[in-house]
XYZ file of C-alpha atoms in Angstrom:
454
model
C 25.728 19.195 -34.629
C 28.939 18.653 -32.878
C 31.434 21.133 -32.358
C 34.310 20.426 -30.754
C 38.315 22.265 -30.160
C 41.206 21.756 -31.761
C 39.987 23.510 -31.895
C 39.586 21.756 -31.657
C 36.397 23.506 -28.009
C 34.393 24.502 -29.050
C 32.795 23.793 -25.403
C 31.933 23.818 -21.917
C 26.905 31.454 -15.219
C 23.792 34.163 -16.211
C 23.520 32.168 -19.289
C 22.076 34.864 -21.760
C 21.034 35.007 -24.918
C 20.329 38.693 -26.411
C 17.014 39.833 -25.297
C 16.230 36.825 -23.470
C 16.802 36.551 -19.214
C 16.644 33.254 -18.150
C 14.231 32.680 -15.421
C 16.259 30.697 -13.023
C 19.736 29.361 -13.257
C 20.152 25.799 -11.060
C 22.685 23.599 -11.156
C 22.830 19.664 -9.563
C 26.283 18.859 -8.723
C 27.600 15.567 -8.032
C 31.025 14.201 -7.428
C 32.124 10.421 -6.630
C 35.196 9.257 -5.310
C 34.761 6.624 -2.521
C 34.201 3.791 -4.585
C 34.093 0.276 -3.369
C 36.225 -1.190 -6.358
C 38.456 1.587 -8.125
C 38.427 4.927 -5.931
C 39.227 8.116 -7.531
C 41.281 10.903 -5.660
C 39.452 14.121 -7.574
C 35.865 14.034 -7.943
C 34.889 15.240 -4.978
C 37.437 18.189 -4.482
C 36.385 18.940 -8.493
C 32.453 18.662 -7.543
C 33.567 20.988 -4.330
C 34.678 23.673 -6.323
C 32.111 23.661 -9.395
C 29.972 24.065 -6.981
C 31.385 26.972 -5.393
C 32.571 28.873 -8.812
C 28.962 28.406 -10.000
C 27.740 30.099 -6.556
C 29.835 32.952 -7.561
C 28.699 33.858 -11.074
C 24.339 33.456 -9.929
C 23.665 30.023 -9.712
C 21.342 28.206 -7.248
C 22.925 24.690 -6.252
C 20.549 22.086 -5.932
C 20.325 20.499 -2.333
C 22.169 23.606 -1.206
C 25.674 22.469 -2.394
C 27.864 19.837 -4.115
C 26.022 16.061 -3.718
C 29.041 14.015 -3.243
C 30.079 10.386 -3.273
C 26.564 9.430 -4.105
C 25.478 5.482 -4.205
C 22.802 4.301 -6.790
C 19.625 5.373 -5.033
C 20.558 8.612 -4.380
C 21.541 9.408 -7.945
C 17.938 8.614 -9.089
C 17.061 10.984 -6.304
C 18.631 14.017 -7.033
C 17.856 13.487 -11.093
C 14.319 13.178 -10.063
C 13.665 15.912 -7.418
C 16.648 18.135 -9.952
C 13.958 18.495 -13.043
C 11.554 18.113 -11.633
C 11.968 21.574 -9.948
C 12.718 23.115 -13.370
C 10.733 24.904 -15.541
C 10.750 26.250 -19.130
C 12.901 29.058 -19.758
C 15.307 28.044 -16.631
C 19.183 27.055 -17.484
C 19.973 24.168 -15.495
C 23.787 23.068 -14.909
C 24.161 19.514 -14.092
C 27.933 18.579 -13.520
C 29.256 15.019 -13.183
C 32.795 13.696 -11.443
C 33.499 10.404 -11.265
C 33.658 7.272 -13.230
C 31.501 6.516 -16.782
C 31.419 3.874 -19.006
C 29.831 3.396 -22.466
C 28.427 0.194 -22.835
C 26.248 -0.873 -25.813
C 26.390 2.716 -27.110
C 25.009 4.017 -24.246
C 26.554 6.344 -21.342
C 26.285 5.300 -17.320
C 27.694 7.466 -14.624
C 28.713 5.263 -12.259
C 27.299 4.904 -8.226
C 29.886 4.838 -5.797
C 28.283 1.245 -4.385
C 29.845 -0.109 -7.671
C 30.183 -3.434 -5.896
C 27.646 -5.006 -7.169
C 29.590 -4.398 -11.052
C 31.348 -7.341 -11.593
C 31.611 -7.217 -15.188
C 30.153 -5.463 -17.973
C 26.741 -6.615 -18.375
C 25.822 -5.431 -15.108
C 26.567 -2.115 -16.520
C 22.893 -1.398 -16.960
C 20.739 -2.628 -13.695
C 23.471 -0.533 -11.210
C 24.579 2.810 -13.220
C 22.592 5.657 -14.201
C 21.902 6.381 -17.721
C 23.307 9.690 -19.087
C 20.658 9.593 -21.828
C 17.827 9.062 -19.109
C 18.755 12.707 -18.267
C 18.744 14.339 -21.215
C 15.008 13.032 -21.369
C 14.233 14.410 -18.133
C 15.899 17.717 -18.772
C 14.005 18.036 -22.489
C 10.376 17.639 -20.972
C 11.337 20.539 -18.406
C 11.616 22.684 -21.364
C 14.535 23.862 -19.878
C 17.848 24.360 -21.707
C 20.916 21.613 -20.442
C 24.390 22.067 -19.622
C 25.894 18.760 -18.502
C 29.266 18.377 -17.696
C 30.965 15.226 -17.615
C 34.344 14.714 -16.497
C 33.225 11.516 -16.295
C 35.399 9.569 -18.996
C 37.951 7.803 -16.463
C 38.972 4.110 -17.707
C 37.163 2.139 -15.996
C 37.675 -0.993 -17.377
C 35.159 -4.250 -16.777
C 35.346 -7.512 -17.698
C 32.865 -8.755 -20.278
C 31.841 -13.000 -20.166
C 32.661 -14.702 -23.463
C 35.046 -11.876 -24.569
C 32.998 -9.651 -25.623
C 33.625 -6.144 -26.406
C 30.315 -4.147 -25.697
C 31.897 -2.091 -23.463
C 33.805 1.169 -25.109
C 36.768 3.119 -24.009
C 35.748 6.871 -22.281
C 32.048 7.801 -23.126
C 30.323 7.991 -27.113
C 28.622 10.743 -28.589
C 24.577 10.985 -27.308
C 21.532 12.049 -29.171
C 19.810 14.709 -27.997
C 15.995 14.631 -27.920
C 14.216 16.855 -30.238
C 13.214 19.857 -29.600
C 15.433 19.989 -26.786
C 18.081 22.326 -26.066
C 21.540 20.920 -24.096
C 24.985 21.748 -24.592
C 27.011 18.443 -23.458
C 30.316 19.017 -22.514
C 32.710 16.180 -22.258
C 36.131 15.891 -20.878
C 37.481 13.753 -23.838
C 36.712 12.596 -27.103
C 34.998 9.444 -27.885
C 37.359 6.791 -27.359
C 39.742 8.886 -25.134
C 40.217 9.046 -21.383
C 40.489 11.896 -19.435
C 43.263 12.030 -16.452
C 42.027 12.384 -12.860
C 45.210 14.489 -12.587
C 48.102 14.920 -9.642
C 46.974 17.859 -7.659
C 43.405 19.197 -6.259
C 41.564 18.920 -9.469
C 41.376 16.533 -12.686
C 43.227 17.822 -15.446
C 39.693 18.955 -16.961
C 37.696 20.363 -14.304
C 40.459 22.133 -13.476
C 40.855 24.285 -17.017
C 37.130 24.592 -17.275
C 37.265 26.610 -13.440
C 40.201 28.777 -14.988
C 38.285 29.658 -17.762
C 35.334 29.879 -15.982
C 37.075 33.561 -14.265
C 35.971 34.973 -17.555
C 32.187 33.392 -17.199
C 30.741 36.375 -19.710
C 32.288 34.849 -22.666
C 29.581 32.394 -24.781
C 29.695 28.276 -23.902
C 31.720 27.460 -27.568
C 34.236 29.941 -26.169
C 34.625 28.089 -22.889
C 35.003 24.778 -24.210
C 37.524 26.104 -26.837
C 39.893 27.563 -24.354
C 39.459 24.082 -22.057
C 40.133 21.950 -25.253
C 43.144 24.244 -26.224
C 44.633 23.793 -22.460
C 43.688 20.268 -22.313
C 44.715 19.118 -25.486
C 48.193 20.946 -25.215
C 48.741 19.591 -21.750
C 48.183 16.128 -22.910
C 49.713 16.197 -26.030
C 46.557 15.652 -28.024
C 45.763 12.422 -25.887
C 43.040 13.999 -24.549
C 40.442 16.244 -26.362
C 37.192 17.727 -24.926
C 34.551 18.217 -26.440
C 31.176 20.034 -27.000
C 27.829 18.309 -28.591
C 24.907 20.517 -29.051
C 21.271 20.898 -30.334
C 20.106 24.484 -29.471
C 16.704 26.129 -30.360
C 18.757 29.764 -30.566
C 20.298 31.618 -32.735
C 23.626 31.484 -30.736
C 25.278 29.459 -27.793
C 24.742 31.228 -24.832
C 26.970 32.843 -22.228
C 27.728 31.525 -18.723
C 27.458 34.407 -16.956
C 25.251 38.032 -18.370
C 27.618 40.413 -19.571
C 27.957 43.076 -22.552
C 29.167 39.952 -25.023
C 31.641 41.952 -27.826
C 34.011 43.268 -25.184
C 34.882 39.525 -23.207
C 33.168 37.428 -25.983
C 36.000 35.703 -28.916
C 33.805 33.988 -31.425
C 35.501 31.254 -32.323
C 33.345 27.771 -32.501
C 34.153 24.466 -30.857
C 35.463 22.027 -33.683
C 37.747 19.729 -32.327
C 35.999 17.007 -33.648
C 37.369 17.957 -36.621
C 40.742 17.745 -35.674
C 41.186 14.442 -33.265
C 44.079 13.368 -32.780
C 46.591 11.145 -35.586
C 49.415 9.105 -34.904
C 52.723 11.853 -35.356
C 51.153 14.918 -34.874
C 48.955 16.320 -32.742
C 45.920 17.491 -35.206
C 44.340 15.373 -38.297
C 46.543 18.178 -40.456
C 45.258 21.237 -42.194
C 41.989 20.872 -44.035
C 42.159 23.465 -46.710
C 38.044 22.176 -47.347
C 36.561 22.688 -43.775
C 34.587 24.911 -43.109
C 35.358 28.371 -42.308
C 35.861 29.199 -38.329
C 34.005 32.617 -38.734
C 33.165 32.806 -41.987
C 33.204 34.179 -45.438
C 33.997 38.033 -45.984
C 32.433 39.469 -49.561
C 33.613 42.435 -50.472
C 30.996 42.563 -53.692
C 30.762 45.782 -53.027
C 34.493 47.051 -53.242
C 36.968 46.953 -51.198
C 35.954 48.515 -47.649
C 36.494 51.920 -46.908
C 37.555 51.756 -43.587
C 39.649 48.647 -42.807
C 37.277 45.954 -41.431
C 38.959 44.230 -38.222
C 37.861 41.133 -37.381
C 37.725 39.615 -34.221
C 38.836 36.101 -33.622
C 41.661 34.096 -31.453
C 44.608 33.324 -33.325
C 46.887 30.072 -33.187
C 45.826 26.025 -33.260
C 47.109 23.200 -33.043
C 48.580 22.193 -36.353
C 52.437 22.929 -37.074
C 52.087 25.160 -40.720
C 55.467 23.735 -41.532
C 53.584 20.712 -42.708
C 52.812 22.909 -45.842
C 56.415 23.240 -47.360
C 58.303 26.055 -48.464
C 58.662 28.955 -45.608
C 54.906 28.557 -44.159
C 55.508 27.936 -40.191
C 54.035 28.620 -37.245
C 50.456 27.248 -35.660
C 47.360 27.347 -37.023
C 44.114 25.532 -36.932
C 43.147 22.785 -38.818
C 40.438 25.125 -40.726
C 40.659 27.864 -42.592
C 39.698 31.052 -40.014
C 38.091 32.902 -42.959
C 37.186 32.613 -46.622
C 37.931 35.724 -48.779
C 36.079 36.079 -51.909
C 37.686 37.992 -54.488
C 36.601 39.436 -57.785
C 38.812 42.008 -59.925
C 36.452 44.838 -60.234
C 37.151 44.858 -56.139
C 40.460 46.209 -56.139
C 43.995 45.031 -54.433
C 43.702 44.690 -50.672
C 45.369 44.213 -48.135
C 45.418 41.268 -45.135
C 47.098 42.029 -41.958
C 46.937 41.173 -38.443
C 47.248 42.762 -34.963
C 47.637 40.827 -31.758
C 49.607 40.933 -28.688
C 51.474 37.652 -29.675
C 53.843 37.208 -33.200
C 51.437 35.848 -35.723
C 51.088 34.564 -39.491
C 49.408 34.497 -42.557
C 48.813 31.448 -44.222
C 46.560 31.826 -47.096
C 45.549 29.561 -49.976
C 45.163 31.026 -53.264
C 41.760 29.655 -56.001
C 44.553 28.190 -57.823
C 45.851 25.874 -54.666
C 49.225 27.945 -53.737
C 49.904 28.691 -50.495
C 50.905 31.940 -49.338
C 52.609 32.297 -46.332
C 53.917 35.350 -43.980
C 55.533 35.704 -40.487
C 56.008 38.859 -37.682
C 59.326 40.302 -39.232
C 62.512 40.901 -37.384
C 61.228 44.262 -35.751
C 57.997 42.779 -34.737
C 55.695 44.299 -37.486
C 52.764 42.008 -38.448
C 52.997 39.774 -41.758
C 51.208 41.640 -44.627
C 50.104 40.136 -47.421
C 49.058 42.310 -50.409
C 46.869 41.117 -53.179
C 47.851 43.524 -55.644
C 46.813 41.349 -58.958
C 45.363 38.329 -57.648
C 43.488 35.666 -59.089
C 39.461 35.433 -58.724
C 37.976 32.988 -56.702
C 38.091 31.939 -52.901
C 40.950 32.587 -50.959
C 41.569 30.424 -47.599
C 42.756 32.726 -45.025
C 44.540 30.882 -41.289
C 45.663 33.755 -38.448
C 48.402 31.616 -36.280
C 50.924 32.389 -33.594
C 54.949 32.206 -34.454
C 54.971 29.804 -31.255
C 53.016 27.241 -29.878
C 50.902 28.473 -26.980
C 48.472 27.271 -23.987
C 45.948 29.401 -24.522
C 45.036 31.059 -27.948
C 46.045 34.684 -27.823
C 42.978 37.470 -29.301
C 43.612 38.523 -32.163
C 42.305 40.570 -35.140
C 42.350 40.004 -39.167
C 42.299 43.543 -40.881
C 40.969 43.641 -44.424
C 41.822 47.137 -46.151
C 42.232 48.929 -49.332
C 45.722 48.853 -50.888
C 46.224 51.914 -52.088
C 48.639 52.735 -55.298
C 52.058 53.779 -54.630
C 52.517 57.632 -55.670
C 54.239 58.582 -59.029
C 57.776 60.180 -58.937
C 57.808 63.313 -60.399
C 58.509 64.062 -63.783
C 62.510 65.075 -63.877
C 63.023 68.647 -64.796
C 64.196 69.600 -68.409
C 65.775 72.762 -69.926
C 62.516 73.701 -71.084
C 60.919 73.288 -67.521
C 63.321 73.488 -65.134
C 62.829 77.474 -64.767
C 59.105 77.148 -64.549
C 56.993 76.342 -61.637
C 56.920 72.833 -61.075
C 53.245 71.645 -59.557
C 52.911 70.157 -56.411
C 52.247 66.979 -56.357
C 48.906 65.670 -55.248
C 48.973 64.373 -51.694
C 48.884 60.443 -50.907
C 45.683 59.601 -48.660
C 46.577 57.717 -45.687
C 45.169 54.346 -45.119
C 42.003 54.761 -43.478
C 41.899 54.135 -39.707
C 40.957 50.348 -38.849
C 37.625 50.786 -37.270
C 37.272 48.300 -34.353
C 33.048 48.397 -34.858
C 33.683 46.877 -37.819
C 33.109 42.766 -37.283
C 32.204 40.032 -39.847
C 29.055 37.674 -38.051
C 29.731 33.993 -38.335
C 26.624 31.697 -39.150
C 25.698 28.671 -37.148
C 23.779 26.131 -38.671
């Protein structure tokens, strides 16, 4: 499966699973800048900074540091020795910054001795095939994290006017039984920016995201994709592809998990840019990013507080009416409601101004924004139509990084009945005190919903 970030993400250390410690965490880092035909600015810096960051969070860097400006033989030897050093249960990160091309459906990493590559058909003979790296990692039993900041445009002429050389890199098939996460700096058919500062745009965003490394890989990649996509107005969308034998994606560094992890899958593949707007549009039929809220047993006794990231790339004004703000392409949640559940109330908690967007079982759109006094949006389903409601939690303004938020689901209490007006017969009688109205239940911060990974 491919998980890519409008949110698109999601994208992208001491990787661990609950109850499982990795035997060793090791990284091979290659940065190629000094190409014979088309030199680059950032890859050497990118590799140096990535090696420093991974060392800080507990990785052993193979070769005692980044390998810079490697020719083909140097890359072959480094990858061979790196994979030979791995054991089952290890966490292996391979990072490559430099030129990469897709030729006849296969991705190749270009060495610095590229003077032999005069035409596209020379690529298989004078570049390293990325699928070979996947095969080597699969044979070790280690979990691989492959980070390719190698989607830069490197046009090569083809004899006879052929079109076998693609733009950027293409998706790769992970060998059966392997556990591997592949982070691409750009989606298929896109190229990545080499950057104007010290780092390339993708690696710069990844380094920033790794300042909080105790989050899951898809959460990290979501943040990276969100930042890069907004910086390029959708021209470059980093994405994540993975095949994983575990139950949930691992973290970049050992941590408590709930405090630092935003449970958001990276689905940039479902939100690739189209002409006229940064995403593909709001897709009501898309899979809910966080899961399905089932209330078959009735409304919650204490309010559910469902962790999430708010916002996205889609302008909700495309829905018409009073809809506004920025939301994800696919819904965040699906709420299954039946009449016997009783009335419920939806609202949000976030440090940013949020919007609530609902698509009803009848196909109508309900949109609520942050009130003028700053209070959170509220949607009350007091007499709703039975069926599935699709829910988006967006932000009032477009933001470079998706903010933390919670969707609050609680029972909607009936309005208190007004006491009867006094009559001559009763005005002298002792009026009974009205029954106190029970206050809404306090939000239970421990309550959450778990999404299912295929």
